[in-house]
Coordinates of N, CA and C and ligand atoms in Angstrom, one line a residue:
M26 N -40.7 -109.0 -79.2 CA -40.7 -109.1 -80.7 C -41.6 -107.9 -81.3
A27 N -41.1 -107.4 -82.4 CA -41.8 -106.2 -83.0 C -43.3 -106.7 -83.3
G28 N -43.4 -107.9 -83.8 CA -44.7 -108.3 -84.2 C -45.7 -108.4 -83.1
S29 N -45.3 -108.9 -81.9 CA -46.2 -109.0 -80.8 C -46.5 -107.6 -80.2
E30 N -45.4 -106.8 -80.3 CA -45.7 -105.4 -79.8 C -46.8 -104.7 -80.6
A31 N -46.7 -104.9 -81.9 CA -47.6 -104.3 -82.8 C -49.0 -104.9 -82.5
A32 N -49.1 -106.2 -82.2 CA -50.4 -106.8 -81.9 C -50.9 -106.2 -80.6
E33 N -50.1 -105.9 -79.7 CA -50.5 -105.4 -78.4 C -51.1 -104.0 -78.6
E34 N -50.6 -103.2 -79.6 CA -51.0 -101.9 -79.8 C -52.4 -101.8 -80.6
K35 N -52.8 -103.0 -81.1 CA -54.0 -103.0 -82.0 C -55.2 -102.8 -81.1
F36 N -56.1 -102.0 -81.6 CA -57.3 -101.7 -80.9 C -58.3 -102.9 -80.9
C37 N -59.0 -103.0 -79.8 CA -60.0 -104.1 -79.8 C -61.2 -103.5 -78.9
L38 N -62.4 -103.5 -79.4 CA -63.5 -103.0 -78.7 C -63.7 -103.7 -77.3
Q39 N -63.3 -105.0 -77.3 CA -63.4 -105.7 -76.1 C -62.7 -105.1 -74.9
E40 N -61.5 -104.5 -75.3 CA -60.7 -103.8 -74.2 C -61.5 -102.6 -73.6
V41 N -62.2 -101.9 -74.4 CA -63.0 -100.8 -73.9 C -64.1 -101.3 -73.0
V42 N -64.8 -102.4 -73.4 CA -65.8 -103.0 -72.6 C -65.3 -103.4 -71.3
D43 N -64.1 -104.1 -71.3 CA -63.6 -104.6 -70.1 C -63.2 -103.5 -69.1
A44 N -62.6 -102.4 -69.7 CA -62.2 -101.3 -68.8 C -63.4 -100.7 -68.1
Y45 N -64.5 -100.4 -68.9 CA -65.6 -99.8 -68.3 C -66.4 -100.7 -67.4
R46 N -66.3 -102.0 -67.7 CA -66.9 -103.0 -66.8 C -66.3 -102.9 -65.4
L47 N -64.9 -102.8 -65.4 CA -64.1 -102.8 -64.2 C -64.2 -101.4 -63.5
C48 N -64.7 -100.4 -64.1 CA -64.6 -99.1 -63.6 C -65.3 -98.8 -62.3
L49 N -66.5 -99.5 -62.1 CA -67.3 -99.2 -60.9 C -67.0 -100.1 -59.7
S50 N -66.9 -99.5 -58.6 CA -66.7 -100.3 -57.3 C -68.1 -100.8 -56.9
P51 N -68.2 -101.7 -55.9 CA -69.5 -102.1 -55.5 C -70.4 -100.9 -55.0
E52 N -69.7 -99.9 -54.5 CA -70.4 -98.7 -54.0 C -70.6 -97.7 -55.1
K53 N -70.4 -98.1 -56.3 CA -70.6 -97.2 -57.5 C -69.6 -96.0 -57.5
E54 N -68.4 -96.3 -57.0 CA -67.4 -95.3 -57.1 C -66.6 -95.6 -58.4
V55 N -66.0 -94.6 -59.0 CA -65.3 -94.9 -60.3 C -63.8 -95.0 -60.1
Y56 N -63.2 -96.1 -60.4 CA -61.8 -96.3 -60.3 C -61.1 -95.6 -61.4
L57 N -60.1 -94.7 -61.0 CA -59.4 -93.9 -62.0 C -58.5 -94.8 -62.8
E58 N -57.9 -95.9 -62.3 CA -57.1 -96.8 -63.0 C -57.8 -97.3 -64.3
H59 N -59.0 -97.8 -64.1 CA -59.8 -98.4 -65.2 C -60.3 -97.3 -66.1
Y60 N -60.7 -96.2 -65.6 CA -61.1 -95.1 -66.4 C -60.0 -94.7 -67.4
I61 N -58.8 -94.7 -66.9 CA -57.6 -94.4 -67.7 C -57.4 -95.5 -68.7
A62 N -57.6 -96.7 -68.3 CA -57.4 -97.9 -69.2 C -58.3 -97.8 -70.4
G63 N -59.6 -97.4 -70.1 CA -60.6 -97.2 -71.2 C -60.1 -96.2 -72.2
W64 N -59.6 -95.1 -71.7 CA -59.1 -94.0 -72.5 C -57.8 -94.4 -73.3
R65 N -57.0 -95.2 -72.7 CA -55.8 -95.7 -73.4 C -56.2 -96.5 -74.6
A66 N -57.2 -97.4 -74.4 CA -57.7 -98.2 -75.5 C -58.3 -97.3 -76.6
L67 N -59.0 -96.3 -76.3 CA -59.6 -95.4 -77.3 C -58.5 -94.6 -78.0
V68 N -57.4 -94.3 -77.4 CA -56.3 -93.6 -78.0 C -55.8 -94.5 -79.1
K69 N -55.7 -95.8 -78.8 CA -55.2 -96.8 -79.8 C -56.1 -96.7 -81.0
F70 N -57.4 -96.6 -80.8 CA -58.3 -96.6 -81.9 C -58.1 -95.3 -82.7
L71 N -57.9 -94.2 -82.0 CA -57.7 -92.9 -82.8 C -56.4 -93.1 -83.6
N72 N -55.4 -93.7 -83.0 CA -54.1 -93.8 -83.8 C -54.3 -94.7 -85.0
S73 N -55.2 -95.7 -84.9 CA -55.4 -96.5 -86.1 C -56.2 -95.9 -87.2
L74 N -56.7 -94.7 -86.9 CA -57.5 -94.0 -87.9 C -56.6 -93.2 -88.9
G75 N -55.3 -93.1 -88.5 CA -54.4 -92.3 -89.4 C -54.0 -91.0 -88.8
S76 N -53.1 -90.4 -89.5 CA -52.4 -89.2 -88.9 C -53.3 -88.0 -88.7
V77 N -54.3 -87.9 -89.5 CA -55.2 -86.7 -89.3 C -55.8 -86.7 -87.9
F78 N -55.9 -87.9 -87.3 CA -56.5 -87.9 -86.0 C -55.5 -87.9 -84.9
G79 N -54.2 -87.8 -85.3 CA -53.1 -87.7 -84.4 C -53.2 -86.6 -83.3
F80 N -53.7 -85.4 -83.8 CA -53.7 -84.3 -82.8 C -54.8 -84.6 -81.7
I81 N -55.8 -85.3 -82.1 CA -56.8 -85.6 -81.1 C -56.3 -86.7 -80.1
A82 N -55.6 -87.7 -80.7 CA -54.9 -88.7 -79.8 C -53.9 -88.0 -78.9
V83 N -53.1 -87.1 -79.4 CA -52.1 -86.4 -78.5 C -52.8 -85.7 -77.4
E84 N -53.9 -85.0 -77.7 CA -54.7 -84.2 -76.7 C -55.2 -85.2 -75.6
A85 N -55.8 -86.3 -76.0 CA -56.3 -87.2 -75.1 C -55.2 -87.8 -74.2
L86 N -54.1 -88.1 -74.9 CA -53.0 -88.7 -74.2 C -52.4 -87.8 -73.2
T87 N -52.3 -86.5 -73.5 CA -51.8 -85.5 -72.6 C -52.6 -85.5 -71.3
K88 N -53.9 -85.5 -71.5 CA -54.8 -85.5 -70.3 C -54.6 -86.8 -69.5
I89 N -54.6 -87.9 -70.2 CA -54.4 -89.2 -69.5 C -53.1 -89.1 -68.7
Q90 N -52.0 -88.6 -69.3 CA -50.7 -88.6 -68.7 C -50.7 -87.7 -67.4
T91 N -51.5 -86.6 -67.4 CA -51.6 -85.8 -66.2 C -52.2 -86.6 -65.1
L92 N -53.3 -87.4 -65.4 CA -53.9 -88.2 -64.4 C -53.0 -89.3 -63.9
V93 N -52.3 -89.9 -64.8 CA -51.4 -91.0 -64.4 C -50.3 -90.5 -63.4
T94 N -49.9 -89.3 -63.7 CA -48.8 -88.7 -62.8 C -49.4 -88.5 -61.4
F95 N -50.6 -88.1 -61.3 CA -51.2 -88.0 -59.9 C -51.4 -89.4 -59.3
L96 N -51.9 -90.3 -60.1 CA -52.1 -91.7 -59.6 C -50.9 -92.4 -59.2
N97 N -49.8 -92.1 -59.8 CA -48.5 -92.7 -59.5 C -47.7 -91.9 -58.5
G98 N -48.2 -90.7 -58.2 CA -47.4 -89.8 -57.4 C -47.5 -90.1 -55.9
E99 N -46.9 -89.2 -55.0 CA -46.8 -89.6 -53.6 C -48.2 -89.6 -52.9
N100 N -49.2 -88.9 -53.5 CA -50.5 -88.9 -52.9 C -51.4 -89.8 -53.8
G101 N -50.8 -90.8 -54.5 CA -51.6 -91.6 -55.4 C -52.8 -92.3 -54.8
S102 N -52.7 -92.7 -53.5 CA -53.8 -93.4 -52.9 C -55.1 -92.5 -52.9
Q103 N -54.9 -91.2 -52.9 CA -56.0 -90.3 -52.8 C -56.7 -90.2 -54.2
Y104 N -56.0 -90.8 -55.2 CA -56.6 -90.7 -56.6 C -57.1 -92.1 -57.0
S105 N -57.4 -93.0 -56.1 CA -57.9 -94.3 -56.5 C -59.2 -94.2 -57.2
T106 N -60.1 -93.4 -56.7 CA -61.4 -93.2 -57.3 C -61.6 -91.7 -57.7
L107 N -62.6 -91.5 -58.6 CA -62.9 -90.1 -58.9 C -63.4 -89.4 -57.6
Q108 N -64.2 -90.2 -56.8 CA -64.8 -89.6 -55.6 C -63.7 -89.2 -54.7
S109 N -62.7 -90.1 -54.5 CA -61.6 -89.7 -53.5 C -60.7 -88.6 -54.1
M110 N -60.6 -88.5 -55.4 CA -59.8 -87.4 -56.0 C -60.5 -86.1 -55.8
V111 N -61.8 -86.1 -56.0 CA -62.5 -84.8 -55.8 C -62.4 -84.3 -54.4
K112 N -62.6 -85.3 -53.5 CA -62.6 -84.9 -52.0 C -61.2 -84.4 -51.7
Y113 N -60.2 -85.1 -52.0 CA -58.8 -84.8 -51.7 C -58.4 -83.4 -52.3
E114 N -58.7 -83.2 -53.5 CA -58.3 -82.0 -54.2 C -59.1 -80.8 -53.6
L115 N -60.4 -81.0 -53.4 CA -61.1 -79.8 -52.8 C -60.7 -79.6 -51.4
D116 N -60.6 -80.6 -50.6 CA -60.2 -80.4 -49.2 C -58.9 -79.7 -49.0
N117 N -58.0 -79.9 -50.0 CA -56.7 -79.4 -49.9 C -56.5 -78.2 -50.8
E118 N -57.6 -77.6 -51.3 CA -57.5 -76.4 -52.1 C -56.5 -76.6 -53.3
L119 N -56.7 -77.7 -54.0 CA -55.8 -78.0 -55.1 C -56.4 -77.8 -56.5
V120 N -57.6 -77.1 -56.4 CA -58.4 -76.9 -57.7 C -58.6 -75.4 -57.9
D121 N -58.3 -75.0 -59.1 CA -58.6 -73.6 -59.5 C -60.1 -73.6 -59.8
L122 N -60.9 -72.9 -59.0 CA -62.4 -73.1 -59.2 C -63.0 -72.1 -60.2
T123 N -62.5 -70.9 -60.2 CA -63.1 -69.9 -61.1 C -62.2 -69.4 -62.2
T124 N -61.0 -69.1 -61.8 CA -60.0 -68.7 -62.9 C -58.7 -69.5 -62.7
R125 N -58.0 -69.5 -63.8 CA -56.8 -70.4 -63.7 C -55.8 -69.7 -62.8
G126 N -55.2 -70.4 -61.9 CA -54.3 -69.9 -60.9 C -53.2 -70.8 -60.6
P127 N -52.9 -71.1 -59.3 CA -51.8 -72.0 -59.0 C -52.0 -73.4 -59.3
H128 N -53.2 -73.9 -59.7 CA -53.4 -75.3 -60.0 C -54.1 -75.5 -61.3
P129 N -53.4 -75.1 -62.4 CA -54.1 -75.1 -63.7 C -54.4 -76.5 -64.2
E130 N -53.6 -77.5 -63.7 CA -53.8 -78.8 -64.3 C -54.3 -79.8 -63.1
S131 N -55.3 -79.4 -62.4 CA -55.7 -80.3 -61.3 C -56.3 -81.6 -61.9
G132 N -56.4 -82.6 -61.1 CA -57.0 -83.8 -61.5 C -58.5 -83.6 -61.9
C133 N -59.1 -82.7 -61.1 CA -60.6 -82.5 -61.3 C -60.8 -81.8 -62.7
R134 N -60.0 -80.8 -63.0 CA -60.3 -80.1 -64.3 C -59.8 -81.0 -65.5
T135 N -58.8 -81.7 -65.3 CA -58.3 -82.6 -66.4 C -59.3 -83.7 -66.7
L136 N -59.8 -84.3 -65.6 CA -60.8 -85.3 -65.8 C -62.1 -84.8 -66.4
L137 N -62.4 -83.5 -66.1 CA -63.6 -82.9 -66.7 C -63.6 -82.9 -68.2
R138 N -62.4 -82.6 -68.7 CA -62.2 -82.6 -70.2 C -62.5 -84.0 -70.8
L139 N -62.0 -85.0 -70.1 CA -62.2 -86.4 -70.6 C -63.6 -86.8 -70.4
H140 N -64.2 -86.3 -69.3 CA -65.6 -86.6 -69.0 C -66.5 -86.1 -70.1
R141 N -66.2 -84.9 -70.6 CA -67.0 -84.3 -71.7 C -66.8 -85.1 -72.9
A142 N -65.6 -85.6 -73.2 CA -65.3 -86.4 -74.4 C -66.0 -87.7 -74.3
L143 N -66.2 -88.2 -73.0 CA -66.9 -89.5 -72.9 C -68.4 -89.4 -73.3
R144 N -69.0 -88.3 -73.1 CA -70.3 -88.1 -73.5 C -70.4 -88.1 -75.1
F145 N -69.4 -87.5 -75.7 CA -69.3 -87.6 -77.2 C -69.3 -89.1 -77.6
L146 N -68.4 -89.8 -76.9 CA -68.2 -91.3 -77.2 C -69.5 -92.0 -77.1
E147 N -70.2 -91.8 -76.0 CA -71.5 -92.5 -75.7 C -72.5 -92.2 -76.9
L148 N -72.6 -90.9 -77.2 CA -73.5 -90.6 -78.3 C -73.1 -91.1 -79.6
F149 N -71.8 -91.1 -79.9 CA -71.3 -91.6 -81.2 C -71.5 -93.1 -81.3
L150 N -71.1 -93.9 -80.2 CA -71.2 -95.3 -80.3 C -72.7 -95.8 -80.4
E151 N -73.6 -95.0 -79.7 CA -75.0 -95.4 -79.8 C -75.5 -95.2 -81.3
R152 N -75.0 -94.1 -81.9 CA -75.4 -93.9 -83.3 C -74.9 -95.0 -84.2
L153 N -73.6 -95.4 -83.9 CA -73.0 -96.5 -84.7 C -73.8 -97.8 -84.5
R154 N -74.2 -98.0 -83.3 CA -74.9 -99.3 -82.9 C -76.2 -99.4 -83.7
V155 N -76.9 -98.3 -83.8 CA -78.2 -98.4 -84.5 C -78.1 -98.0 -86.0
S156 N -76.9 -97.8 -86.5 CA -76.7 -97.4 -87.9 C -77.0 -98.5 -88.9
T157 N -77.2 -98.1 -90.1 CA -77.4 -99.1 -91.2 C -76.2 -99.0 -92.1
E158 N -76.2 -100.0 -93.0 CA -75.0 -100.1 -93.9 C -74.7 -98.8 -94.6
D159 N -75.7 -98.1 -95.0 CA -75.4 -96.8 -95.8 C -75.3 -95.6 -94.9
S160 N -75.2 -95.8 -93.5 CA -75.0 -94.6 -92.7 C -73.6 -94.1 -92.8
K161 N -73.5 -92.8 -92.7 CA -72.1 -92.2 -92.8 C -71.5 -91.9 -91.5
T162 N -70.3 -92.4 -91.3 CA -69.6 -92.1 -90.0 C -69.4 -90.6 -89.7
S163 N -69.1 -89.9 -90.8 CA -68.9 -88.5 -90.7 C -70.1 -87.7 -90.1
V164 N -71.3 -88.2 -90.6 CA -72.5 -87.5 -90.1 C -72.8 -87.9 -88.6
M165 N -72.6 -89.2 -88.3 CA -72.8 -89.6 -86.9 C -71.9 -88.9 -86.0
C166 N -70.7 -88.8 -86.4 CA -69.6 -88.2 -85.6 C -69.9 -86.7 -85.4
T167 N -70.3 -86.0 -86.5 CA -70.6 -84.6 -86.4 C -71.7 -84.3 -85.5
E168 N -72.8 -85.1 -85.6 CA -74.0 -84.9 -84.8 C -73.6 -85.2 -83.3
A169 N -72.9 -86.2 -83.0 CA -72.5 -86.5 -81.6 C -71.6 -85.4 -81.1
Y170 N -70.7 -84.9 -81.9 CA -69.8 -83.9 -81.5 C -70.6 -82.6 -81.2
N171 N -71.5 -82.2 -82.1 CA -72.2 -81.0 -81.9 C -73.1 -81.0 -80.7
E172 N -73.6 -82.2 -80.3 CA -74.4 -82.3 -79.1 C -73.6 -82.4 -77.8
S173 N -72.3 -82.5 -77.9 CA -71.6 -82.7 -76.7 C -70.3 -81.8 -76.6
L174 N -69.2 -82.3 -77.1 CA -67.9 -81.6 -76.9 C -67.9 -80.2 -77.6
A175 N -68.5 -80.0 -78.7 CA -68.4 -78.8 -79.4 C -68.7 -77.6 -78.6
Q176 N -69.7 -77.8 -77.7 CA -70.1 -76.7 -76.8 C -69.0 -76.2 -75.9
H177 N -68.0 -77.0 -75.7 CA -66.9 -76.7 -74.8 C -65.6 -76.3 -75.6
H178 N -65.7 -76.3 -76.9 CA -64.5 -76.0 -77.7 C -64.5 -74.6 -78.3
L179 N -63.4 -74.0 -78.5 CA -63.3 -72.8 -79.2 C -63.7 -73.0 -80.7
Y180 N -64.1 -71.9 -81.3 CA -64.6 -72.0 -82.7 C -63.5 -72.7 -83.6
A181 N -62.3 -72.3 -83.4 CA -61.2 -72.8 -84.3 C -61.0 -74.3 -84.1
V182 N -61.1 -74.8 -82.9 CA -61.0 -76.2 -82.6 C -62.2 -76.9 -83.3
Q183 N -63.4 -76.4 -83.1 CA -64.6 -77.0 -83.8 C -64.4 -77.1 -85.3
K184 N -63.8 -76.1 -85.9 CA -63.6 -76.1 -87.3 C -62.7 -77.2 -87.7
V185 N -61.6 -77.3 -87.0 CA -60.6 -78.4 -87.3 C -61.2 -79.8 -87.1
A186 N -61.9 -79.9 -86.0 CA -62.5 -81.2 -85.7 C -63.5 -81.6 -86.8
C187 N -64.3 -80.7 -87.3 CA -65.3 -81.0 -88.3 C -64.6 -81.3 -89.6
L188 N -63.4 -80.7 -89.9 CA -62.7 -81.1 -91.1 C -62.1 -82.5 -91.0
A189 N -61.7 -82.9 -89.8 CA -61.2 -84.2 -89.6 C -62.3 -85.3 -89.8
F190 N -63.5 -84.9 -89.3 CA -64.6 -85.9 -89.5 C -64.9 -86.2 -90.9
L191 N -64.6 -85.3 -91.8 CA -64.9 -85.5 -93.2 C -64.0 -86.6 -93.8
V192 N -62.8 -86.8 -93.2 CA -62.0 -87.9 -93.8 C -62.0 -89.2 -92.9
L193 N -63.0 -89.3 -92.1 CA -63.2 -90.5 -91.3 C -63.5 -91.7 -92.3
P194 N -62.9 -92.9 -91.9 CA -63.2 -94.0 -92.8 C -64.7 -94.4 -92.7
G195 N -65.2 -95.1 -93.6 CA -66.6 -95.5 -93.6 C -66.9 -96.5 -92.6
R196 N -68.2 -96.8 -92.4 CA -68.7 -97.8 -91.4 C -68.0 -99.1 -91.5
P197 N -67.9 -99.7 -92.7 CA -67.2 -101.1 -92.8 C -65.8 -101.1 -92.2
T198 N -65.0 -100.0 -92.5 CA -63.7 -100.0 -91.9 C -63.7 -99.8 -90.4
F199 N -64.6 -99.0 -89.9 CA -64.8 -98.8 -88.5 C -65.0 -100.1 -87.8
F200 N -66.0 -100.8 -88.4 CA -66.3 -102.1 -87.8 C -65.2 -103.1 -87.8
E201 N -64.4 -103.0 -88.9 CA -63.2 -103.9 -89.0 C -62.2 -103.6 -87.9
V202 N -61.9 -102.2 -87.8 CA -60.9 -101.8 -86.8 C -61.3 -102.2 -85.4
M203 N -62.5 -102.4 -85.1 CA -63.0 -102.7 -83.8 C -62.5 -104.1 -83.4
N204 N -62.2 -104.9 -84.4 CA -61.6 -106.2 -84.1 C -62.5 -107.2 -83.3
V205 N -63.7 -107.2 -83.7 CA -64.7 -108.0 -82.9 C -65.2 -109.2 -83.7
G206 N -65.2 -109.1 -85.0 CA -65.8 -110.1 -85.9 C -66.8 -109.5 -86.8
P207 N -67.8 -110.3 -87.3 CA -68.7 -109.8 -88.2 C -69.6 -108.7 -87.6
P208 N -70.2 -107.9 -88.5 CA -71.0 -106.7 -88.1 C -72.0 -107.0 -86.9
E209 N -72.7 -108.2 -87.0 CA -73.7 -108.4 -85.9 C -73.0 -108.5 -84.6
Q210 N -71.8 -109.0 -84.6 CA -71.1 -109.1 -83.3 C -70.6 -107.8 -82.8
V211 N -70.2 -106.9 -83.8 CA -69.8 -105.5 -83.4 C -71.0 -104.8 -82.8
V212 N -72.2 -105.0 -83.4 CA -73.4 -104.3 -82.9 C -73.7 -104.8 -81.5
S213 N -73.6 -106.1 -81.4 CA -73.9 -106.7 -80.1 C -72.9 -106.2 -79.0
M214 N -71.6 -106.1 -79.3 CA -70.7 -105.6 -78.3 C -70.9 -104.1 -78.1
L215 N -71.3 -103.3 -79.1 CA -71.6 -101.9 -78.8 C -72.8 -101.8 -77.9
G216 N -73.7 -102.8 -78.0 CA -74.8 -102.9 -77.0 C -74.4 -103.1 -75.6
E217 N -73.2 -103.7 -75.4 CA -72.7 -103.9 -74.1 C -71.9 -102.6 -73.7
A218 N -71.2 -102.1 -74.6 CA -70.3 -100.9 -74.3 C -71.1 -99.7 -73.9
V219 N -72.1 -99.4 -74.7 CA -72.8 -98.1 -74.5 C -73.4 -98.0 -73.0
P220 N -74.2 -99.0 -72.5 CA -74.7 -98.8 -71.2 C -73.6 -98.7 -70.1
L221 N -72.5 -99.4 -70.3 CA -71.4 -99.3 -69.3 C -70.8 -97.9 -69.3
I222 N -70.6 -97.4 -70.5 CA -70.0 -96.0 -70.6 C -71.0 -95.0 -70.1
S223 N -72.3 -95.2 -70.4 CA -73.4 -94.3 -69.9 C -73.4 -94.2 -68.4
E224 N -73.2 -95.4 -67.7 CA -73.3 -95.4 -66.3 C -72.2 -94.7 -65.7
V225 N -71.0 -94.9 -66.2 CA -69.8 -94.2 -65.7 C -69.9 -92.7 -65.9
Y226 N -70.5 -92.3 -67.1 CA -70.7 -90.9 -67.4 C -71.7 -90.3 -66.4
K227 N -72.7 -91.0 -66.1 CA -73.8 -90.5 -65.3 C -73.3 -90.3 -63.8
I228 N -72.6 -91.2 -63.3 CA -72.1 -91.1 -62.0 C -71.1 -89.9 -61.9
T229 N -70.2 -89.8 -62.9 CA -69.3 -88.7 -62.9 C -70.0 -87.3 -63.0
E230 N -71.0 -87.3 -63.8 CA -71.8 -86.1 -64.0 C -72.4 -85.7 -62.7
E231 N -73.0 -86.6 -62.0 CA -73.6 -86.3 -60.7 C -72.6 -85.8 -59.7
L232 N -71.4 -86.5 -59.7 CA -70.4 -86.1 -58.7 C -69.9 -84.7 -58.9
Y233 N -69.7 -84.3 -60.2 CA -69.3 -83.0 -60.6 C -70.4 -81.9 -60.2
A234 N -71.7 -82.3 -60.4 CA -72.8 -81.4 -60.1 C -72.8 -81.2 -58.6
E235 N -72.7 -82.3 -57.9 CA -72.8 -82.2 -56.4 C -71.8 -81.2 -55.9
H236 N -70.6 -81.2 -56.5 CA -69.5 -80.3 -56.0 C -69.3 -79.0 -56.8
N237 N -70.3 -78.8 -57.7 CA -70.2 -77.6 -58.5 C -68.9 -77.5 -59.3
L238 N -68.6 -78.5 -60.0 CA -67.3 -78.5 -60.7 C -67.4 -78.5 -62.2
H239 N -68.6 -78.3 -62.7 CA -68.8 -78.4 -64.2 C -68.2 -77.3 -65.0
D240 N -67.8 -76.2 -64.3 CA -67.3 -75.1 -65.1 C -65.8 -74.8 -64.8
L241 N -65.1 -75.8 -64.3 CA -63.7 -75.5 -64.0 C -62.9 -75.0 -65.2
P242 N -62.2 -73.9 -64.9 CA -61.5 -73.3 -66.1 C -60.3 -74.1 -66.6
Ligands
1PX301 C1 -64.4 -91.3 -83.9 C2 -63.4 -90.5 -84.4 C3 -62.8 -89.4 -83.6 C4 -63.6 -88.3 -83.1 C5 -62.9 -87.4 -82.2 C6 -63.8 -86.4 -81.6 C7 -63.3 -85.3 -80.8 C8 -62.8 -84.2 -81.6 C9 -62.3 -83.0 -81.0 C10 -61.1 -83.0 -80.3 C11 -60.3 -81.8 -80.3 C12 -59.1 -81.8 -79.5 C13 -58.3 -80.5 -79.6 C14 -58.1 -79.9 -78.3 C15 -59.1 -79.6 -77.5 C16 -58.9 -78.8 -76.2 O1 -59.1 -77.4 -76.5 C17 -59.9 -79.3 -75.2 C18 -59.9 -78.4 -74.0 O2 -58.7 -78.7 -73.3 P1 -58.1 -77.5 -72.3 O3 -59.2 -77.0 -71.5 O4 -57.0 -78.1 -71.5 O5 -57.5 -76.4 -73.2 N1 -59.6 -80.7 -74.9 C19 -60.6 -81.6 -74.8 O6 -61.7 -81.3 -75.0 C20 -60.1 -83.0 -74.6 C21 -60.6 -83.8 -75.8 C22 -60.2 -85.2 -75.8 C23 -60.7 -85.7 -77.1 C24 -60.8 -87.2 -77.1 C25 -61.8 -87.7 -78.1 C26 -61.7 -89.1 -78.2 C27 -62.7 -89.7 -78.9 C28 -62.5 -91.2 -79.1 C29 -63.3 -91.7 -80.1 C30 -63.1 -93.1 -80.4 C31 -64.2 -93.8 -81.1 C32 -64.1 -95.2 -80.7 C33 -64.9 -96.1 -81.5 C34 -64.7 -97.4 -80.9

């Protein structure tokens, strides 16, 4: 039914929390399946913000799709965790390490783009968590972006992103779209979400540092 499909597409912050909670194995490896699920939920959020954010949603979705193709492909079992993906792609020389060549869309470089965006998300959600009623989402978003993703984006992309931030809905709408309940409950759930996201971010950051993958073209 169209109604229930629409309900399925509705964003809920709980979905993000669940995905990142499921992300880590007991050995602190990061499951790609749940990493992707977290991003899928965030894309729903972006879509609910209106068409101005459509280009960002499309970009995130394109990256997600590349990873899904690997995960569902014939070597899918090698992509079950970020750790196994890195090992498999490096061992088999499937990553363009310094310049773009035969493997322009490796799992490692694709995930690196999402990983950088995850840092943005961590910084933004933490600002939102400690914000007050009169805080401006555009300011929180710009600050988080400048501290993270902006450093990896071309000047033109930065300009377009900053223009989009100006038309972000205000804090009350943001809190409503999260579908959690009254503001205190949103704040409390953000308090759950941020440490989970931080931990996944930190483990990925260390994995990429260990293998010298932070500058993949
Ligand atoms: C909170 C509102 C939304 C804020 C969104 C912030 C991110 C803004 C910048 C995105 C620009 C995307 C345009 C393309 C960028 C690409 O150049 C660039 C490099 O790719 P390439 O090396 O393959 O060429 N791509 C990327 O960096 C990937 C970016 C993916 C962006 C995803 C951002 C998602 C943020 C989700 C926020 C959700 C807030 C949730 C609140 C519960």
